[in-house]
Amino acid sequence: GAVVSQHPSRVICKSGTSVKIECRSLDFQATTMFWYRQFPKQSLMLMATSNEGSKATYEQGVEKDKFLINHASLTLSTLTVTSAHPEDSSFYICSAITTDTQYFGPGTRLTVL
Amino acid sequence: AQSVTQPDIHITVSEGASLELRCNYSYGATPYLFWYVQSPGQGLQLLLKYFSGDTLVQGIKGFEAEFKRSQSSFNLRKPSVHWSDAAEYFCAVGAGQGGKLIFGQGTELSVKP
């Protein structure tokens, strides 16, 4: 099946710093990628839809200036958590769309101290 | 409102026993239904999906699910559980094969030896 990677898998940062998370489709091109957030023992909540070559579409309640999304190529989308705070600590998961299926990355564990 | 409900937060079954995980959905249009499995600290793996046709769908790892429109349900079943099936299971609904998904709260499965 199709493979989606995320980098880094785990990151620890200080409060106030920015963190960039990469999502790559390794063996297919994806015009659309999604970014989800998952709190411990909870479900995945969609944050935004990332479209190649255009602005991301954010879900209600998600701060677009806080969570910057860039989809610069058909195989790469990045999520930058700006001025991170402890409440941003979470598991971030991306997914990429092929013609008929959504494939998920392995996730990135962000811990903000 | 669009939603997915997984009534059971945690289920424990004995190895070799049968399993059924419940999923109910509320969706305005024709639903595309999915079951995913997530191992600790990992991304999501697609078990099976239903779009149309035969309401009993077969997936990977011996799982199957049955779509019941009258009950707005899409329950996941496995006739004989293996210890390696212990994981978190998510039911999801979407507008299409490659669209954004709404996830249920998840059901954590534990398997007793």
Coordinates of N, CA and C in Angstrom, one line a residue:
Chain A
G1 N 0.8 -1.2 0.0 CA 0.0 0.0 0.0 C 0.8 1.3 0.0
A2 N 0.2 2.4 -0.1 CA 0.9 3.7 -0.2 C 1.5 4.0 1.2
V3 N 2.6 4.7 1.2 CA 3.3 5.0 2.4 C 3.3 6.5 2.6
V4 N 3.0 6.9 3.9 CA 3.1 8.3 4.3 C 4.0 8.4 5.5
S5 N 5.0 9.2 5.4 CA 6.0 9.4 6.5 C 5.8 10.7 7.2
Q6 N 6.2 10.8 8.4 CA 6.2 12.1 9.2 C 7.6 12.2 9.8
H7 N 8.0 13.5 9.9 CA 9.3 13.7 10.5 C 9.2 15.1 11.3
P8 N 9.6 15.1 12.5 CA 10.2 14.0 13.3 C 9.1 13.1 13.9
S9 N 9.4 12.0 14.4 CA 8.4 11.2 15.1 C 8.1 11.7 16.5
R10 N 9.1 12.4 17.1 CA 9.0 12.9 18.4 C 9.8 14.1 18.6
V11 N 9.2 15.1 19.2 CA 10.0 16.4 19.4 C 9.6 17.0 20.7
I12 N 10.6 17.5 21.4 CA 10.4 18.2 22.7 C 11.0 19.6 22.5
C13 N 10.2 20.6 22.9 CA 10.7 21.9 22.7 C 10.3 22.8 23.9
K14 N 10.9 23.9 24.0 CA 10.6 24.9 25.0 C 9.4 25.8 24.6
S15 N 8.7 26.2 25.6 CA 7.6 27.1 25.4 C 8.0 28.3 24.7
G16 N 7.3 28.7 23.7 CA 7.6 29.9 22.9 C 8.4 29.7 21.6
T17 N 8.9 28.5 21.4 CA 9.6 28.2 20.2 C 8.6 27.6 19.2
S18 N 9.1 27.6 17.9 CA 8.2 27.0 16.8 C 8.7 25.7 16.4
V19 N 7.8 24.8 16.0 CA 8.2 23.5 15.6 C 7.6 23.2 14.3
K20 N 8.4 22.6 13.4 CA 7.9 22.2 12.1 C 7.8 20.7 12.0
I21 N 6.6 20.2 11.5 CA 6.4 18.8 11.3 C 6.2 18.6 9.8
E22 N 6.9 17.6 9.2 CA 6.8 17.3 7.8 C 5.9 16.0 7.6
C23 N 5.2 16.1 6.5 CA 4.4 14.9 6.1 C 4.7 14.7 4.6
R24 N 5.1 13.5 4.4 CA 5.5 13.2 3.0 C 4.8 11.9 2.5
S25 N 4.3 12.0 1.2 CA 3.8 10.8 0.6 C 5.0 10.2 -0.2
L26 N 5.4 9.0 0.1 CA 6.6 8.5 -0.4 C 6.5 7.9 -1.8
D27 N 5.4 7.3 -2.1 CA 5.3 6.6 -3.4 C 4.1 7.0 -4.2
F28 N 3.6 8.2 -3.9 CA 2.5 8.7 -4.7 C 2.4 10.2 -4.5
Q29 N 1.7 10.9 -5.4 CA 1.5 12.3 -5.3 C 0.1 12.6 -4.7
A30 N 0.1 13.6 -3.8 CA -1.1 13.9 -3.1 C -1.4 15.3 -3.2
T31 N -2.5 15.7 -3.9 CA -2.9 17.1 -4.0 C -3.6 17.5 -2.7
T32 N -4.0 16.6 -1.9 CA -4.7 16.9 -0.7 C -4.1 16.1 0.5
M33 N -3.8 16.8 1.5 CA -3.4 16.1 2.8 C -4.2 16.7 3.9
F34 N -4.4 15.9 5.0 CA -5.1 16.4 6.1 C -4.2 16.3 7.3
W35 N -4.4 17.2 8.3 CA -3.7 17.2 9.5 C -4.7 17.0 10.7
Y36 N -4.4 16.1 11.5 CA -5.3 15.7 12.7 C -4.5 15.9 13.9
R37 N -5.2 16.1 15.0 CA -4.6 16.2 16.3 C -5.3 15.2 17.2
Q38 N -4.5 14.5 18.0 CA -5.0 13.5 18.9 C -4.5 13.7 20.3
F39 N -5.4 13.9 21.3 CA -5.0 14.0 22.7 C -5.0 12.6 23.2
P40 N -4.3 12.4 24.3 CA -4.2 11.0 24.9 C -5.6 10.4 25.2
K41 N -5.7 9.2 24.8 CA -6.9 8.4 25.0 C -8.2 9.1 24.3
Q42 N -7.9 9.9 23.3 CA -9.0 10.5 22.6 C -9.0 10.3 21.1
S43 N -10.0 10.7 20.5 CA -10.1 10.5 19.0 C -9.3 11.5 18.3
L44 N -9.2 11.3 17.0 CA -8.5 12.3 16.1 C -9.5 13.4 15.7
M45 N -9.0 14.6 15.8 CA -9.8 15.8 15.5 C -9.1 16.4 14.3
L46 N -9.9 16.6 13.2 CA -9.3 17.2 12.0 C -9.0 18.7 12.3
M47 N -7.8 19.1 12.0 CA -7.4 20.5 12.1 C -7.5 21.3 10.8
A48 N -7.1 20.7 9.7 CA -7.1 21.4 8.5 C -6.9 20.5 7.3
T49 N -7.3 21.0 6.2 CA -7.1 20.4 4.9 C -6.0 21.2 4.2
S50 N -5.0 20.4 3.7 CA -3.9 21.1 3.1 C -4.0 20.7 1.6
N51 N -4.0 21.8 0.8 CA -4.1 21.6 -0.7 C -2.9 22.1 -1.4
E52 N -2.3 21.3 -2.2 CA -1.1 21.7 -2.9 C -1.3 23.0 -3.8
G53 N -0.5 23.9 -3.5 CA -0.5 25.2 -4.3 C -1.5 26.2 -3.9
S54 N -2.2 25.9 -2.8 CA -3.2 26.9 -2.3 C -3.3 26.9 -0.8
K55 N -4.0 27.8 -0.3 CA -4.1 28.0 1.2 C -4.8 26.8 1.8
A56 N -4.4 26.5 3.0 CA -5.1 25.4 3.7 C -6.5 25.9 4.2
T57 N -7.3 24.9 4.4 CA -8.7 25.2 4.9 C -8.7 24.6 6.4
Y58 N -9.0 25.5 7.3 CA -8.9 25.2 8.7 C -10.3 24.9 9.2
E59 N -10.4 23.9 10.1 CA -11.6 23.6 10.8 C -12.0 24.7 11.8
Q60 N -13.2 24.8 12.1 CA -13.7 25.8 13.1 C -12.9 25.6 14.4
G61 N -12.5 26.7 15.0 CA -11.8 26.7 16.3 C -10.3 26.5 16.2
V62 N -9.8 26.2 15.0 CA -8.3 26.0 14.8 C -7.7 27.3 14.4
E63 N -6.7 27.8 15.2 CA -6.1 29.1 14.9 C -5.1 28.9 13.7
K64 N -5.4 29.6 12.6 CA -4.6 29.4 11.4 C -3.2 30.1 11.6
D65 N -3.2 31.1 12.4 CA -1.9 31.8 12.7 C -1.0 31.0 13.6
K66 N -1.6 30.1 14.3 CA -0.9 29.3 15.3 C -0.4 28.1 14.6
F67 N -1.2 27.5 13.8 CA -0.8 26.3 13.1 C -0.7 26.6 11.6
L68 N 0.5 26.8 11.2 CA 0.8 27.2 9.8 C 1.0 26.0 8.9
I69 N 0.2 25.9 7.8 CA 0.3 24.8 7.0 C 0.8 25.2 5.6
N70 N 1.8 24.5 5.1 CA 2.3 24.8 3.7 C 2.3 23.5 2.9
H71 N 1.8 23.5 1.7 CA 1.7 22.3 0.9 C 2.4 22.7 -0.4
A72 N 3.7 22.7 -0.4 CA 4.5 23.3 -1.5 C 4.7 22.4 -2.6
S73 N 4.5 21.1 -2.4 CA 4.7 20.1 -3.5 C 3.7 19.0 -3.4
L74 N 3.6 18.2 -4.4 CA 2.6 17.1 -4.4 C 3.0 16.0 -3.4
T75 N 4.1 16.1 -2.8 CA 4.5 15.0 -1.9 C 4.9 15.5 -0.5
L76 N 4.7 16.8 -0.2 CA 5.1 17.3 1.0 C 4.2 18.4 1.5
S77 N 3.7 18.2 2.8 CA 3.0 19.2 3.5 C 3.7 19.4 4.9
T78 N 3.7 20.6 5.3 CA 4.3 20.9 6.6 C 3.4 21.6 7.5
L79 N 3.4 21.3 8.8 CA 2.7 21.9 9.8 C 3.6 22.6 10.8
T80 N 3.5 23.9 10.9 CA 4.4 24.6 11.9 C 3.6 25.1 13.0
V81 N 3.9 24.6 14.2 CA 3.3 25.1 15.4 C 4.1 26.3 15.9
T82 N 3.5 27.5 15.8 CA 4.2 28.7 16.2 C 4.1 29.0 17.6
S83 N 5.1 29.5 18.2 CA 5.1 30.0 19.6 C 4.4 28.9 20.5
A84 N 4.9 27.7 20.5 CA 4.3 26.6 21.1 C 4.2 26.8 22.6
H85 N 3.1 26.3 23.1 CA 2.8 26.3 24.6 C 2.5 24.9 25.1
P86 N 2.6 24.6 26.3 CA 2.3 23.3 26.8 C 1.0 22.7 26.4
E87 N 0.0 23.6 26.2 CA -1.3 23.0 25.8 C -1.3 22.6 24.3
D88 N -0.2 22.9 23.6 CA -0.1 22.4 22.2 C 0.5 21.0 22.2
S89 N 0.9 20.5 23.3 CA 1.4 19.1 23.4 C 0.4 18.2 23.0
S90 N 0.7 17.3 22.0 CA -0.3 16.4 21.5 C 0.4 15.5 20.5
F91 N -0.4 14.6 19.9 CA 0.0 13.7 18.8 C -0.6 14.2 17.6
Y92 N 0.3 14.6 16.6 CA -0.2 15.2 15.4 C 0.0 14.1 14.3
I93 N -1.1 13.9 13.5 CA -1.1 12.9 12.5 C -1.5 13.5 11.2
C94 N -0.8 13.2 10.1 CA -1.2 13.6 8.8 C -1.7 12.5 8.0
S95 N -2.4 12.8 6.9 CA -2.9 11.8 6.0 C -2.8 12.3 4.6
A96 N -2.6 11.4 3.7 CA -2.6 11.8 2.3 C -3.5 11.0 1.4
I97 N -4.1 11.6 0.4 CA -5.1 11.0 -0.4 C -4.6 10.5 -1.7
T98 N -4.9 9.2 -2.0 CA -4.7 8.7 -3.3 C -6.0 8.8 -4.1
T99 N -6.2 8.1 -5.1 CA -7.4 8.2 -5.9 C -8.6 7.7 -5.1
D100 N -8.4 6.8 -4.2 CA -9.5 6.2 -3.5 C -9.4 5.9 -2.0
T101 N -8.3 6.2 -1.5 CA -8.0 5.9 -0.1 C -7.2 6.9 0.6
Q102 N -7.4 7.1 1.9 CA -6.7 8.0 2.7 C -5.7 7.2 3.5
Y103 N -4.4 7.5 3.4 CA -3.4 6.8 4.1 C -2.8 7.8 5.2
F104 N -2.6 7.2 6.4 CA -2.1 8.0 7.5 C -0.6 7.8 7.8
G105 N 0.0 8.9 8.2 CA 1.4 8.8 8.7 C 1.4 8.3 10.1
P106 N 2.6 8.0 10.5 CA 2.8 7.3 11.8 C 2.6 8.3 13.0
G107 N 2.5 9.6 12.7 CA 2.3 10.5 13.8 C 3.6 11.2 14.3
T108 N 3.4 12.3 14.9 CA 4.5 13.1 15.6 C 4.0 13.4 17.0
R109 N 4.8 13.0 18.0 CA 4.5 13.3 19.4 C 5.2 14.7 19.7
L110 N 4.5 15.7 20.0 CA 5.0 17.0 20.4 C 4.8 17.2 21.9
T111 N 5.9 17.5 22.5 CA 5.9 17.8 23.9 C 6.5 19.2 24.1
V112 N 5.7 20.1 24.7 CA 6.2 21.5 24.9 C 6.4 21.7 26.4
L113 N 7.6 22.0 26.8 CA 7.9 22.2 28.2 C 7.7 23.6 28.7
Chain B
A1 N -26.5 16.9 12.9 CA -25.0 17.1 13.0 C -24.4 15.7 12.6
Q2 N -23.2 15.8 12.0 CA -22.5 14.6 11.6 C -21.7 14.1 12.8
S3 N -21.8 12.9 13.1 CA -21.0 12.3 14.2 C -20.9 10.8 14.1
V4 N -20.0 10.3 14.9 CA -19.7 8.9 15.0 C -19.6 8.6 16.5
T5 N -20.4 7.6 16.9 CA -20.4 7.1 18.3 C -19.9 5.7 18.4
Q6 N -18.9 5.5 19.2 CA -18.5 4.2 19.6 C -18.8 4.0 21.1
P7 N -19.8 3.3 21.4 CA -20.4 3.3 22.8 C -19.4 2.7 23.8
D8 N -18.5 1.8 23.3 CA -17.7 1.1 24.3 C -16.3 1.7 24.3
I9 N -15.9 2.3 25.4 CA -14.6 2.9 25.5 C -13.5 1.8 25.6
H10 N -13.8 0.8 26.3 CA -12.8 -0.3 26.5 C -13.5 -1.6 26.6
I11 N -12.9 -2.6 25.9 CA -13.5 -3.9 25.8 C -12.3 -4.9 26.1
T12 N -12.6 -5.9 26.9 CA -11.6 -6.9 27.1 C -12.2 -8.3 26.7
V13 N -11.5 -9.0 25.9 CA -12.0 -10.3 25.5 C -10.8 -11.3 25.7
S14 N -11.2 -12.6 25.8 CA -10.2 -13.6 25.9 C -9.7 -14.0 24.5
E15 N -8.5 -14.4 24.5 CA -7.9 -14.8 23.2 C -8.7 -16.0 22.7
G16 N -9.0 -15.9 21.4 CA -9.8 -17.0 20.8 C -11.3 -16.7 20.8
A17 N -11.7 -15.8 21.6 CA -13.2 -15.5 21.7 C -13.5 -14.6 20.5
S18 N -14.8 -14.4 20.3 CA -15.3 -13.6 19.2 C -15.3 -12.1 19.7
L19 N -15.4 -11.2 18.7 CA -15.3 -9.8 19.1 C -16.3 -9.0 18.2
E20 N -17.0 -8.1 18.8 CA -17.8 -7.1 18.1 C -17.6 -5.8 18.7
L21 N -17.2 -4.8 17.9 CA -17.1 -3.4 18.3 C -18.2 -2.6 17.6
R22 N -18.8 -1.8 18.4 CA -20.0 -1.1 17.9 C -19.7 0.3 17.4
C23 N -20.4 0.7 16.3 CA -20.2 2.0 15.8 C -21.6 2.4 15.2
N24 N -22.0 3.6 15.7 CA -23.2 4.2 15.1 C -22.8 5.6 14.6
Y25 N -23.5 6.0 13.5 CA -23.1 7.2 12.9 C -24.4 8.1 12.6
S26 N -24.1 9.4 12.5 CA -25.2 10.3 12.1 C -24.6 11.1 10.9
Y27 N -25.2 11.0 9.8 CA -24.6 11.6 8.6 C -25.7 12.0 7.6
G28 N -25.6 13.2 7.1 CA -26.7 13.7 6.2 C -26.7 13.1 4.9
A29 N -25.6 12.7 4.3 CA -25.5 12.2 3.0 C -25.2 10.7 3.0
T30 N -25.1 10.1 1.9 CA -24.7 8.7 1.9 C -23.3 8.5 2.5
P31 N -23.2 7.7 3.5 CA -21.9 7.7 4.2 C -20.9 6.7 3.6
Y32 N -19.6 7.2 3.7 CA -18.5 6.3 3.4 C -18.0 5.9 4.8
L33 N -17.9 4.6 5.1 CA -17.6 4.2 6.4 C -16.3 3.4 6.5
F34 N -15.5 3.6 7.5 CA -14.2 3.1 7.7 C -14.0 2.5 9.1
W35 N -13.2 1.5 9.2 CA -12.6 1.1 10.5 C -11.1 1.1 10.4
Y36 N -10.5 1.8 11.4 CA -9.0 1.9 11.4 C -8.6 1.3 12.8
V37 N -7.3 0.8 12.8 CA -6.7 0.3 14.0 C -5.4 1.1 14.3
Q38 N -5.2 1.4 15.5 CA -4.1 2.2 15.9 C -3.3 1.5 17.1
S39 N -2.1 1.1 16.8 CA -1.3 0.6 17.9 C -0.7 1.7 18.7
P40 N -0.3 1.5 19.9 CA 0.2 2.6 20.8 C 1.3 3.4 20.1
G41 N 1.1 4.7 20.1 CA 2.1 5.6 19.5 C 2.3 5.6 18.0
Q42 N 1.4 4.9 17.4 CA 1.5 4.7 15.9 C 0.3 5.4 15.2
G43 N 0.5 5.5 13.9 CA -0.6 6.0 13.0 C -1.7 5.0 12.9
L44 N -2.6 5.3 11.9 CA -3.7 4.5 11.7 C -3.6 3.6 10.5
Q45 N -4.1 2.4 10.7 CA -4.1 1.4 9.6 C -5.5 1.1 9.2
L46 N -5.8 1.1 7.9 CA -7.2 0.9 7.5 C -7.4 -0.6 7.5
L47 N -8.5 -1.0 8.2 CA -8.9 -2.4 8.3 C -9.9 -2.7 7.2
L48 N -10.9 -1.9 7.0 CA -11.8 -2.1 5.9 C -12.6 -0.8 5.7
K49 N -13.4 -0.8 4.6 CA -14.2 0.3 4.2 C -15.5 -0.1 3.5
Y50 N -16.5 0.7 3.6 CA -17.7 0.4 2.9 C -18.2 1.7 2.2
F51 N -18.5 1.5 0.9 CA -19.0 2.6 0.1 C -20.4 2.2 -0.4
S52 N -20.5 1.0 -0.9 CA -21.8 0.6 -1.5 C -21.7 -0.9 -1.8
G53 N -22.8 -1.4 -2.2 CA -22.9 -2.9 -2.5 C -23.1 -3.7 -1.3
D54 N -22.5 -4.9 -1.3 CA -22.7 -5.9 -0.3 C -22.5 -5.2 1.1
T55 N -23.4 -5.4 2.0 CA -23.4 -4.7 3.3 C -22.4 -5.4 4.2
L56 N -22.0 -6.5 3.9 CA -21.0 -7.2 4.7 C -19.6 -7.1 4.0
V57 N -18.7 -6.4 4.6 CA -17.4 -6.2 4.0 C -16.3 -6.9 4.7
Q58 N -15.4 -7.5 4.0 CA -14.3 -8.2 4.6 C -13.1 -7.2 4.6
G59 N -12.3 -7.3 5.6 CA -11.1 -6.5 5.7 C -9.8 -7.4 5.9
I60 N -8.8 -6.7 6.3 CA -7.5 -7.4 6.6 C -7.6 -8.0 8.0
K61 N -6.7 -8.9 8.3 CA -6.5 -9.4 9.6 C -7.7 -10.2 10.1
G62 N -8.5 -10.7 9.2 CA -9.7 -11.5 9.6 C -10.9 -10.7 10.1
F63 N -10.9 -9.4 9.9 CA -12.0 -8.5 10.4 C -13.0 -8.4 9.3
E64 N -14.3 -8.2 9.7 CA -15.4 -7.9 8.8 C -16.3 -6.9 9.5
A65 N -17.1 -6.2 8.7 CA -18.0 -5.3 9.3 C -19.3 -5.3 8.5
E66 N -20.4 -5.0 9.1 CA -21.7 -5.1 8.5 C -22.4 -3.7 8.6
F67 N -22.7 -3.2 7.4 CA -23.4 -1.9 7.4 C -24.9 -2.2 7.5
K68 N -25.6 -1.5 8.4 CA -27.0 -1.6 8.6 C -27.6 -0.2 8.5
R69 N -28.1 0.1 7.4 CA -28.7 1.5 7.2 C -29.8 1.8 8.2
S70 N -30.7 0.8 8.4 CA -31.8 1.1 9.3 C -31.4 1.4 10.7
Q71 N -30.3 0.9 11.1 CA -29.8 1.1 12.5 C -28.6 2.2 12.5
S72 N -28.3 2.7 11.4 CA -27.1 3.6 11.3 C -25.9 3.1 12.0
S73 N -25.7 1.8 11.7 CA -24.6 1.1 12.4 C -23.6 0.5 11.4
F74 N -22.4 0.3 11.9 CA -21.3 -0.3 11.1 C -20.4 -1.0 12.1
N75 N -20.9 -2.1 12.6 CA -20.1 -2.8 13.6 C -19.0 -3.7 13.1
L76 N -17.9 -3.7 13.8 CA -16.8 -4.5 13.4 C -16.8 -5.8 14.1
R77 N -16.4 -6.9 13.4 CA -16.5 -8.2 14.1 C -15.2 -9.0 13.7
K78 N -14.9 -9.9 14.6 CA -13.8 -10.9 14.3 C -14.2 -12.2 15.0
P79 N -14.2 -13.3 14.3 CA -14.6 -14.6 15.0 C -13.7 -15.1 16.1
S80 N -12.4 -14.8 15.9 CA -11.5 -15.3 16.9 C -10.3 -14.3 17.1
V81 N -10.3 -13.8 18.3 CA -9.3 -12.7 18.5 C -8.0 -13.2 18.9
H82 N -6.9 -12.6 18.4 CA -5.6 -12.9 18.7 C -5.0 -11.9 19.6
W83 N -4.0 -12.3 20.4 CA -3.4 -11.3 21.3 C -2.8 -10.1 20.6
S84 N -2.4 -10.3 19.3 CA -1.9 -9.1 18.6 C -2.9 -8.1 18.1
D85 N -4.2 -8.5 18.4 CA -5.3 -7.6 18.0 C -5.5 -6.5 19.1
A86 N -4.8 -6.6 20.2 CA -5.0 -5.5 21.2 C -4.5 -4.2 20.7
A87 N -5.3 -3.2 20.7 CA -5.0 -1.9 20.1 C -6.3 -1.0 20.2
E88 N -6.2 0.2 19.7 CA -7.3 1.1 19.7 C -8.0 1.0 18.3
Y89 N -9.3 1.0 18.3 CA -10.0 0.9 17.0 C -10.9 2.1 16.9
F90 N -10.8 2.6 15.7 CA -11.6 3.8 15.4 C -12.5 3.6 14.2
C91 N -13.8 4.0 14.4 CA -14.7 4.0 13.3 C -14.8 5.4 12.7
A92 N -14.9 5.6 11.4 CA -14.9 6.9 10.9 C -15.9 7.0 9.7
V93 N -16.4 8.2 9.5 CA -17.4 8.4 8.4 C -16.9 9.6 7.6
G94 N -17.1 9.5 6.3 CA -16.7 10.6 5.4 C -17.7 10.8 4.2
A95 N -17.4 11.9 3.5 CA -18.3 12.1 2.4 C -17.9 11.4 1.1
G96 N -16.7 10.9 1.1 CA -16.2 10.3 -0.1 C -15.0 9.4 0.2
Q97 N -14.4 8.8 -0.8 CA -13.3 7.9 -0.6 C -12.1 8.7 -0.1
G98 N -12.0 9.9 -0.6 CA -10.8 10.7 -0.3 C -11.0 12.0 0.5
G99 N -12.2 12.0 1.2 CA -12.5 13.2 1.9 C -12.2 13.2 3.3
K100 N -12.4 14.3 4.0 CA -12.0 14.4 5.4 C -13.0 13.5 6.2
L101 N -12.4 13.0 7.3 CA -13.1 12.0 8.1 C -13.5 12.5 9.4
I102 N -14.6 12.0 9.9 CA -15.1 12.3 11.3 C -14.9 10.9 12.0
F103 N -14.2 11.0 13.1 CA -13.8 9.8 13.8 C -14.7 9.6 15.1
G104 N -14.9 8.4 15.4 CA -15.5 8.1 16.7 C -14.5 8.2 17.8
Q105 N -14.9 8.0 19.0 CA -14.0 8.2 20.2 C -13.0 7.1 20.4
G106 N -13.2 6.0 19.7 CA -12.3 4.9 19.8 C -12.7 3.9 20.8
T107 N -12.4 2.7 20.6 CA -12.6 1.6 21.5 C -11.2 0.9 21.7
E108 N -10.8 0.9 23.0 CA -9.6 0.2 23.3 C -9.8 -1.3 23.5
L109 N -9.2 -2.1 22.8 CA -9.3 -3.6 23.0 C -8.2 -4.2 23.7
S110 N -8.5 -4.9 24.8 CA -7.5 -5.7 25.5 C -7.8 -7.1 25.3
V111 N -6.8 -8.0 25.2 CA -7.0 -9.4 25.0 C -6.3 -10.2 26.1
K112 N -7.1 -10.9 26.8 CA -6.7 -11.8 27.9 C -6.1 -13.1 27.4
P113 N -5.0 -13.6 27.9 CA -4.5 -14.9 27.5 C -5.4 -16.0 27.9

